[in-house]
Amino acid sequence: MYFKNLLVAVDGSDHAMKALELAVQLEDKFDSNLHILSVYRHYGMFESSHSLVRPRQELAGPDEALRQIAQEIVDMAAKRAEELGATGIKKIVKRGKAARTILEYSKDKGIDCIVMGKRGIGDGGGGLLGSTSNRVATLASCTCITVK
C-alpha cells in the first residue's frame, strides 16, 4: 500500500498530536505529501448577536476568532511536524462541520489516508470513539487510521 497524500486532522487535542506524529512517520516512509487540516465551526451573525454583554469597541466576530485559533493550531502542528522531519507539508484551515469538511477535502484532494485522533476537543457525544473520527472512518473512501 502506498500513500501519496496523507491528511491529518488536528484540533489541538493530545490525540490529534499523537495522530500527527504517526502521520509524519508515514509521510517519511512513503515520501508523501502531508496535509494538516483544522476545521472550525461556523457561527452566523444571528448566533453571535445573542450576547447580553456588549464590548466597548467592536470585536471580530466569532468566525474570525475561531479561524485564527484554527490557524494557530495548524501552524503549531506544522512546526511540530517539521521538527519530526516532515517536508511536504500543506497547511489548511476550513470552516464547517468537522466530519463533513474532512471528507469533502479528502475527496477533492485525492487523499489516500486520513489520520486522526480517537477523540478531539468536541462535546464527547460519540461514545467510545469520538463522533467526528467515527463518522470519518465510516464514510471515507480511503484508508483511515484512528490514533489513541
mmCIF file with all atom_site columns, C-alpha atoms in Angstrom:
data_model
loop_
_atom_site.group_PDB
_atom_site.id
_atom_site.type_symbol
_atom_site.label_atom_id
_atom_site.label_alt_id
_atom_site.label_comp_id
_atom_site.label_asym_id
_atom_site.label_entity_id
_atom_site.label_seq_id
_atom_site.pdbx_PDB_ins_code
_atom_site.Cartn_x
_atom_site.Cartn_y
_atom_site.Cartn_z
_atom_site.occupancy
_atom_site.B_iso_or_equiv
_atom_site.pdbx_formal_charge
_atom_site.auth_seq_id
_atom_site.auth_comp_id
_atom_site.auth_asym_id
_atom_site.auth_atom_id
_atom_site.pdbx_PDB_model_num
ATOM 1   C CA . MET A 1 1   ? 0.000   0.000  0.000  1.00 0.00 ? 1   MET A CA 1
ATOM 2   C CA . TYR A 1 2   ? 1.279   3.434  -0.938 1.00 0.00 ? 2   TYR A CA 1
ATOM 3   C CA . PHE A 1 3   ? 0.077   6.777  0.418  1.00 0.00 ? 3   PHE A CA 1
ATOM 4   C CA . LYS A 1 4   ? 0.828   9.700  -1.880 1.00 0.00 ? 4   LYS A CA 1
ATOM 5   C CA . ASN A 1 5   ? -1.355  12.181 0.017  1.00 0.00 ? 5   ASN A CA 1
ATOM 6   C CA . LEU A 1 6   ? -1.844  11.928 3.773  1.00 0.00 ? 6   LEU A CA 1
ATOM 7   C CA . LEU A 1 7   ? -4.314  14.048 5.710  1.00 0.00 ? 7   LEU A CA 1
ATOM 8   C CA . VAL A 1 8   ? -4.033  14.605 9.432  1.00 0.00 ? 8   VAL A CA 1
ATOM 9   C CA . ALA A 1 9   ? -6.914  16.430 11.092 1.00 0.00 ? 9   ALA A CA 1
ATOM 10  C CA . VAL A 1 10  ? -5.845  18.483 14.105 1.00 0.00 ? 10  VAL A CA 1
ATOM 11  C CA . ASP A 1 11  ? -7.802  20.334 16.759 1.00 0.00 ? 11  ASP A CA 1
ATOM 12  C CA . GLY A 1 12  ? -5.127  20.895 19.395 1.00 0.00 ? 12  GLY A CA 1
ATOM 13  C CA . SER A 1 13  ? -6.028  17.809 21.454 1.00 0.00 ? 13  SER A CA 1
ATOM 14  C CA . ASP A 1 14  ? -3.494  15.261 22.723 1.00 0.00 ? 14  ASP A CA 1
ATOM 15  C CA . HIS A 1 15  ? -4.958  12.583 20.444 1.00 0.00 ? 15  HIS A CA 1
ATOM 16  C CA . ALA A 1 16  ? -4.568  14.874 17.432 1.00 0.00 ? 16  ALA A CA 1
ATOM 17  C CA . MET A 1 17  ? -0.912  15.477 18.261 1.00 0.00 ? 17  MET A CA 1
ATOM 18  C CA . LYS A 1 18  ? -0.323  11.723 18.525 1.00 0.00 ? 18  LYS A CA 1
ATOM 19  C CA . ALA A 1 19  ? -2.033  11.338 15.142 1.00 0.00 ? 19  ALA A CA 1
ATOM 20  C CA . LEU A 1 20  ? 0.306   13.995 13.769 1.00 0.00 ? 20  LEU A CA 1
ATOM 21  C CA . GLU A 1 21  ? 3.342   12.035 14.962 1.00 0.00 ? 21  GLU A CA 1
ATOM 22  C CA . LEU A 1 22  ? 2.105   8.885  13.205 1.00 0.00 ? 22  LEU A CA 1
ATOM 23  C CA . ALA A 1 23  ? 1.278   10.852 10.047 1.00 0.00 ? 23  ALA A CA 1
ATOM 24  C CA . VAL A 1 24  ? 4.842   12.235 9.965  1.00 0.00 ? 24  VAL A CA 1
ATOM 25  C CA . GLN A 1 25  ? 6.219   8.697  10.224 1.00 0.00 ? 25  GLN A CA 1
ATOM 26  C CA . LEU A 1 26  ? 4.013   7.619  7.317  1.00 0.00 ? 26  LEU A CA 1
ATOM 27  C CA . GLU A 1 27  ? 4.985   10.745 5.351  1.00 0.00 ? 27  GLU A CA 1
ATOM 28  C CA . ASP A 1 28  ? 8.631   9.802  5.748  1.00 0.00 ? 28  ASP A CA 1
ATOM 29  C CA . LYS A 1 29  ? 8.108   6.120  4.917  1.00 0.00 ? 29  LYS A CA 1
ATOM 30  C CA . PHE A 1 30  ? 6.064   6.753  1.773  1.00 0.00 ? 30  PHE A CA 1
ATOM 31  C CA . ASP A 1 31  ? 7.564   10.123 0.758  1.00 0.00 ? 31  ASP A CA 1
ATOM 32  C CA . SER A 1 32  ? 4.040   11.542 0.872  1.00 0.00 ? 32  SER A CA 1
ATOM 33  C CA . ASN A 1 33  ? 2.532   14.991 0.851  1.00 0.00 ? 33  ASN A CA 1
ATOM 34  C CA . LEU A 1 34  ? 1.276   15.793 4.338  1.00 0.00 ? 34  LEU A CA 1
ATOM 35  C CA . HIS A 1 35  ? -1.916  17.849 4.548  1.00 0.00 ? 35  HIS A CA 1
ATOM 36  C CA . ILE A 1 36  ? -2.542  19.299 8.009  1.00 0.00 ? 36  ILE A CA 1
ATOM 37  C CA . LEU A 1 37  ? -6.173  20.387 8.350  1.00 0.00 ? 37  LEU A CA 1
ATOM 38  C CA . SER A 1 38  ? -8.025  22.162 11.127 1.00 0.00 ? 38  SER A CA 1
ATOM 39  C CA . VAL A 1 39  ? -11.757 22.756 10.870 1.00 0.00 ? 39  VAL A CA 1
ATOM 40  C CA . TYR A 1 40  ? -13.636 25.385 12.843 1.00 0.00 ? 40  TYR A CA 1
ATOM 41  C CA . ARG A 1 41  ? -17.371 25.631 13.265 1.00 0.00 ? 41  ARG A CA 1
ATOM 42  C CA . HIS A 1 42  ? -19.313 28.414 11.591 1.00 0.00 ? 42  HIS A CA 1
ATOM 43  C CA . TYR A 1 43  ? -21.209 30.869 13.766 1.00 0.00 ? 43  TYR A CA 1
ATOM 44  C CA . GLY A 1 44  ? -23.537 33.217 11.953 1.00 0.00 ? 44  GLY A CA 1
ATOM 45  C CA . MET A 1 45  ? -24.355 36.782 12.920 1.00 0.00 ? 45  MET A CA 1
ATOM 46  C CA . PHE A 1 46  ? -27.632 35.615 14.477 1.00 0.00 ? 46  PHE A CA 1
ATOM 47  C CA . GLU A 1 47  ? -25.855 33.222 16.849 1.00 0.00 ? 47  GLU A CA 1
ATOM 48  C CA . SER A 1 48  ? -23.145 35.699 17.718 1.00 0.00 ? 48  SER A CA 1
ATOM 49  C CA . SER A 1 49  ? -25.639 38.506 18.415 1.00 0.00 ? 49  SER A CA 1
ATOM 50  C CA . HIS A 1 50  ? -27.228 36.756 21.405 1.00 0.00 ? 50  HIS A CA 1
ATOM 51  C CA . SER A 1 51  ? -24.805 38.047 23.996 1.00 0.00 ? 51  SER A CA 1
ATOM 52  C CA . LEU A 1 52  ? -26.197 40.268 26.747 1.00 0.00 ? 52  LEU A CA 1
ATOM 53  C CA . VAL A 1 53  ? -22.758 41.775 27.256 1.00 0.00 ? 53  VAL A CA 1
ATOM 54  C CA . ARG A 1 54  ? -21.568 44.267 24.669 1.00 0.00 ? 54  ARG A CA 1
ATOM 55  C CA . PRO A 1 55  ? -17.922 45.305 24.419 1.00 0.00 ? 55  PRO A CA 1
ATOM 56  C CA . ARG A 1 56  ? -16.997 48.999 24.296 1.00 0.00 ? 56  ARG A CA 1
ATOM 57  C CA . GLN A 1 57  ? -15.269 48.519 20.979 1.00 0.00 ? 57  GLN A CA 1
ATOM 58  C CA . GLU A 1 58  ? -16.306 46.330 18.081 1.00 0.00 ? 58  GLU A CA 1
ATOM 59  C CA . LEU A 1 59  ? -14.552 42.969 18.189 1.00 0.00 ? 59  LEU A CA 1
ATOM 60  C CA . ALA A 1 60  ? -14.035 40.479 15.405 1.00 0.00 ? 60  ALA A CA 1
ATOM 61  C CA . GLY A 1 61  ? -16.939 38.075 15.019 1.00 0.00 ? 61  GLY A CA 1
ATOM 62  C CA . PRO A 1 62  ? -16.815 34.517 16.310 1.00 0.00 ? 62  PRO A CA 1
ATOM 63  C CA . ASP A 1 63  ? -15.954 33.144 12.861 1.00 0.00 ? 63  ASP A CA 1
ATOM 64  C CA . GLU A 1 64  ? -12.818 35.269 12.625 1.00 0.00 ? 64  GLU A CA 1
ATOM 65  C CA . ALA A 1 65  ? -11.730 34.437 16.180 1.00 0.00 ? 65  ALA A CA 1
ATOM 66  C CA . LEU A 1 66  ? -12.249 30.717 15.571 1.00 0.00 ? 66  LEU A CA 1
ATOM 67  C CA . ARG A 1 67  ? -10.442 30.907 12.223 1.00 0.00 ? 67  ARG A CA 1
ATOM 68  C CA . GLN A 1 68  ? -7.457  32.493 13.953 1.00 0.00 ? 68  GLN A CA 1
ATOM 69  C CA . ILE A 1 69  ? -7.397  29.766 16.603 1.00 0.00 ? 69  ILE A CA 1
ATOM 70  C CA . ALA A 1 70  ? -7.618  27.064 13.924 1.00 0.00 ? 70  ALA A CA 1
ATOM 71  C CA . GLN A 1 71  ? -4.747  28.734 12.043 1.00 0.00 ? 71  GLN A CA 1
ATOM 72  C CA . GLU A 1 72  ? -2.637  28.761 15.224 1.00 0.00 ? 72  GLU A CA 1
ATOM 73  C CA . ILE A 1 73  ? -3.358  25.049 15.711 1.00 0.00 ? 73  ILE A CA 1
ATOM 74  C CA . VAL A 1 74  ? -2.321  24.252 12.119 1.00 0.00 ? 74  VAL A CA 1
ATOM 75  C CA . ASP A 1 75  ? 0.823   26.389 12.436 1.00 0.00 ? 75  ASP A CA 1
ATOM 76  C CA . MET A 1 76  ? 1.757   24.667 15.718 1.00 0.00 ? 76  MET A CA 1
ATOM 77  C CA . ALA A 1 77  ? 1.166   21.228 14.180 1.00 0.00 ? 77  ALA A CA 1
ATOM 78  C CA . ALA A 1 78  ? 3.214   22.107 11.084 1.00 0.00 ? 78  ALA A CA 1
ATOM 79  C CA . LYS A 1 79  ? 6.076   23.329 13.258 1.00 0.00 ? 79  LYS A CA 1
ATOM 80  C CA . ARG A 1 80  ? 5.983   20.071 15.238 1.00 0.00 ? 80  ARG A CA 1
ATOM 81  C CA . ALA A 1 81  ? 5.836   18.054 12.007 1.00 0.00 ? 81  ALA A CA 1
ATOM 82  C CA . GLU A 1 82  ? 8.909   19.878 10.710 1.00 0.00 ? 82  GLU A CA 1
ATOM 83  C CA . GLU A 1 83  ? 10.716  19.177 13.997 1.00 0.00 ? 83  GLU A CA 1
ATOM 84  C CA . LEU A 1 84  ? 9.927   15.489 13.460 1.00 0.00 ? 84  LEU A CA 1
ATOM 85  C CA . GLY A 1 85  ? 11.349  15.637 9.928  1.00 0.00 ? 85  GLY A CA 1
ATOM 86  C CA . ALA A 1 86  ? 8.329   16.212 7.672  1.00 0.00 ? 86  ALA A CA 1
ATOM 87  C CA . THR A 1 87  ? 8.969   18.177 4.496  1.00 0.00 ? 87  THR A CA 1
ATOM 88  C CA . GLY A 1 88  ? 5.999   18.157 2.089  1.00 0.00 ? 88  GLY A CA 1
ATOM 89  C CA . ILE A 1 89  ? 3.557   19.980 4.392  1.00 0.00 ? 89  ILE A CA 1
ATOM 90  C CA . LYS A 1 90  ? 0.378   21.729 3.284  1.00 0.00 ? 90  LYS A CA 1
ATOM 91  C CA . LYS A 1 91  ? -1.460  23.760 5.933  1.00 0.00 ? 91  LYS A CA 1
ATOM 92  C CA . ILE A 1 92  ? -5.228  24.101 5.591  1.00 0.00 ? 92  ILE A CA 1
ATOM 93  C CA . VAL A 1 93  ? -7.901  25.835 7.671  1.00 0.00 ? 93  VAL A CA 1
ATOM 94  C CA . LYS A 1 94  ? -11.547 25.310 6.730  1.00 0.00 ? 94  LYS A CA 1
ATOM 95  C CA . ARG A 1 95  ? -14.887 26.386 8.157  1.00 0.00 ? 95  ARG A CA 1
ATOM 96  C CA . GLY A 1 96  ? -17.730 23.914 8.527  1.00 0.00 ? 96  GLY A CA 1
ATOM 97  C CA . LYS A 1 97  ? -18.844 20.766 10.266 1.00 0.00 ? 97  LYS A CA 1
ATOM 98  C CA . ALA A 1 98  ? -15.718 18.785 11.085 1.00 0.00 ? 98  ALA A CA 1
ATOM 99  C CA . ALA A 1 99  ? -16.529 15.349 9.642  1.00 0.00 ? 99  ALA A CA 1
ATOM 100 C CA . ARG A 1 100 ? -18.199 16.685 6.504  1.00 0.00 ? 100 ARG A CA 1
ATOM 101 C CA . THR A 1 101 ? -15.353 19.127 5.844  1.00 0.00 ? 101 THR A CA 1
ATOM 102 C CA . ILE A 1 102 ? -12.671 16.471 6.370  1.00 0.00 ? 102 ILE A CA 1
ATOM 103 C CA . LEU A 1 103 ? -14.476 14.098 3.998  1.00 0.00 ? 103 LEU A CA 1
ATOM 104 C CA . GLU A 1 104 ? -15.001 16.765 1.323  1.00 0.00 ? 104 GLU A CA 1
ATOM 105 C CA . TYR A 1 105 ? -11.373 17.901 1.499  1.00 0.00 ? 105 TYR A CA 1
ATOM 106 C CA . SER A 1 106 ? -10.211 14.300 1.336  1.00 0.00 ? 106 SER A CA 1
ATOM 107 C CA . LYS A 1 107 ? -12.254 13.631 -1.786 1.00 0.00 ? 107 LYS A CA 1
ATOM 108 C CA . ASP A 1 108 ? -11.318 16.920 -3.502 1.00 0.00 ? 108 ASP A CA 1
ATOM 109 C CA . LYS A 1 109 ? -7.574  16.494 -2.925 1.00 0.00 ? 109 LYS A CA 1
ATOM 110 C CA . GLY A 1 110 ? -7.262  12.762 -3.617 1.00 0.00 ? 110 GLY A CA 1
ATOM 111 C CA . ILE A 1 111 ? -6.241  11.861 -0.076 1.00 0.00 ? 111 ILE A CA 1
ATOM 112 C CA . ASP A 1 112 ? -5.103  8.243  0.257  1.00 0.00 ? 112 ASP A CA 1
ATOM 113 C CA . CYS A 1 113 ? -5.098  8.070  4.054  1.00 0.00 ? 113 CYS A CA 1
ATOM 114 C CA . ILE A 1 114 ? -6.722  10.109 6.827  1.00 0.00 ? 114 ILE A CA 1
ATOM 115 C CA . VAL A 1 115 ? -5.022  10.034 10.219 1.00 0.00 ? 115 VAL A CA 1
ATOM 116 C CA . MET A 1 116 ? -6.872  11.465 13.187 1.00 0.00 ? 116 MET A CA 1
ATOM 117 C CA . GLY A 1 117 ? -7.147  11.197 16.922 1.00 0.00 ? 117 GLY A CA 1
ATOM 118 C CA . LYS A 1 118 ? -9.653  8.903  18.575 1.00 0.00 ? 118 LYS A CA 1
ATOM 119 C CA . ARG A 1 119 ? -11.058 11.863 20.468 1.00 0.00 ? 119 ARG A CA 1
ATOM 120 C CA . GLY A 1 120 ? -10.804 15.568 19.923 1.00 0.00 ? 120 GLY A CA 1
ATOM 121 C CA . ILE A 1 121 ? -11.859 18.550 21.955 1.00 0.00 ? 121 ILE A CA 1
ATOM 122 C CA . GLY A 1 122 ? -15.526 18.220 20.957 1.00 0.00 ? 122 GLY A CA 1
ATOM 123 C CA . ASP A 1 123 ? -18.501 17.666 23.247 1.00 0.00 ? 123 ASP A CA 1
ATOM 124 C CA . GLY A 1 124 ? -17.916 13.958 23.776 1.00 0.00 ? 124 GLY A CA 1
ATOM 125 C CA . GLY A 1 125 ? -21.150 12.877 22.094 1.00 0.00 ? 125 GLY A CA 1
ATOM 126 C CA . GLY A 1 126 ? -19.556 9.999  20.224 1.00 0.00 ? 126 GLY A CA 1
ATOM 127 C CA . GLY A 1 127 ? -19.442 7.287  22.873 1.00 0.00 ? 127 GLY A CA 1
ATOM 128 C CA . LEU A 1 128 ? -16.207 5.294  22.979 1.00 0.00 ? 128 LEU A CA 1
ATOM 129 C CA . LEU A 1 129 ? -14.968 6.671  19.678 1.00 0.00 ? 129 LEU A CA 1
ATOM 130 C CA . GLY A 1 130 ? -15.295 10.392 19.026 1.00 0.00 ? 130 GLY A CA 1
ATOM 131 C CA . SER A 1 131 ? -18.248 11.293 16.833 1.00 0.00 ? 131 SER A CA 1
ATOM 132 C CA . THR A 1 132 ? -16.072 13.016 14.211 1.00 0.00 ? 132 THR A CA 1
ATOM 133 C CA . SER A 1 133 ? -13.490 10.238 13.959 1.00 0.00 ? 133 SER A CA 1
ATOM 134 C CA . ASN A 1 134 ? -16.272 7.637  13.883 1.00 0.00 ? 134 ASN A CA 1
ATOM 135 C CA . ARG A 1 135 ? -18.145 9.444  11.108 1.00 0.00 ? 135 ARG A CA 1
ATOM 136 C CA . VAL A 1 136 ? -14.999 9.974  9.033  1.00 0.00 ? 136 VAL A CA 1
ATOM 137 C CA . ALA A 1 137 ? -13.879 6.346  9.415  1.00 0.00 ? 137 ALA A CA 1
ATOM 138 C CA . THR A 1 138 ? -17.334 5.130  8.427  1.00 0.00 ? 138 THR A CA 1
ATOM 139 C CA . LEU A 1 139 ? -17.857 7.366  5.395  1.00 0.00 ? 139 LEU A CA 1
ATOM 140 C CA . ALA A 1 140 ? -14.386 7.932  3.940  1.00 0.00 ? 140 ALA A CA 1
ATOM 141 C CA . SER A 1 141 ? -13.496 6.211  0.702  1.00 0.00 ? 141 SER A CA 1
ATOM 142 C CA . CYS A 1 142 ? -9.814  5.971  1.657  1.00 0.00 ? 142 CYS A CA 1
ATOM 143 C CA . THR A 1 143 ? -7.844  4.309  4.434  1.00 0.00 ? 143 THR A CA 1
ATOM 144 C CA . CYS A 1 144 ? -8.462  5.832  7.888  1.00 0.00 ? 144 CYS A CA 1
ATOM 145 C CA . ILE A 1 145 ? -6.204  5.447  10.879 1.00 0.00 ? 145 ILE A CA 1
ATOM 146 C CA . THR A 1 146 ? -7.542  6.393  14.313 1.00 0.00 ? 146 THR A CA 1
ATOM 147 C CA . VAL A 1 147 ? -4.891  7.044  16.942 1.00 0.00 ? 147 VAL A CA 1
ATOM 148 C CA . LYS A 1 148 ? -5.350  6.633  20.713 1.00 0.00 ? 148 LYS A CA 1
#
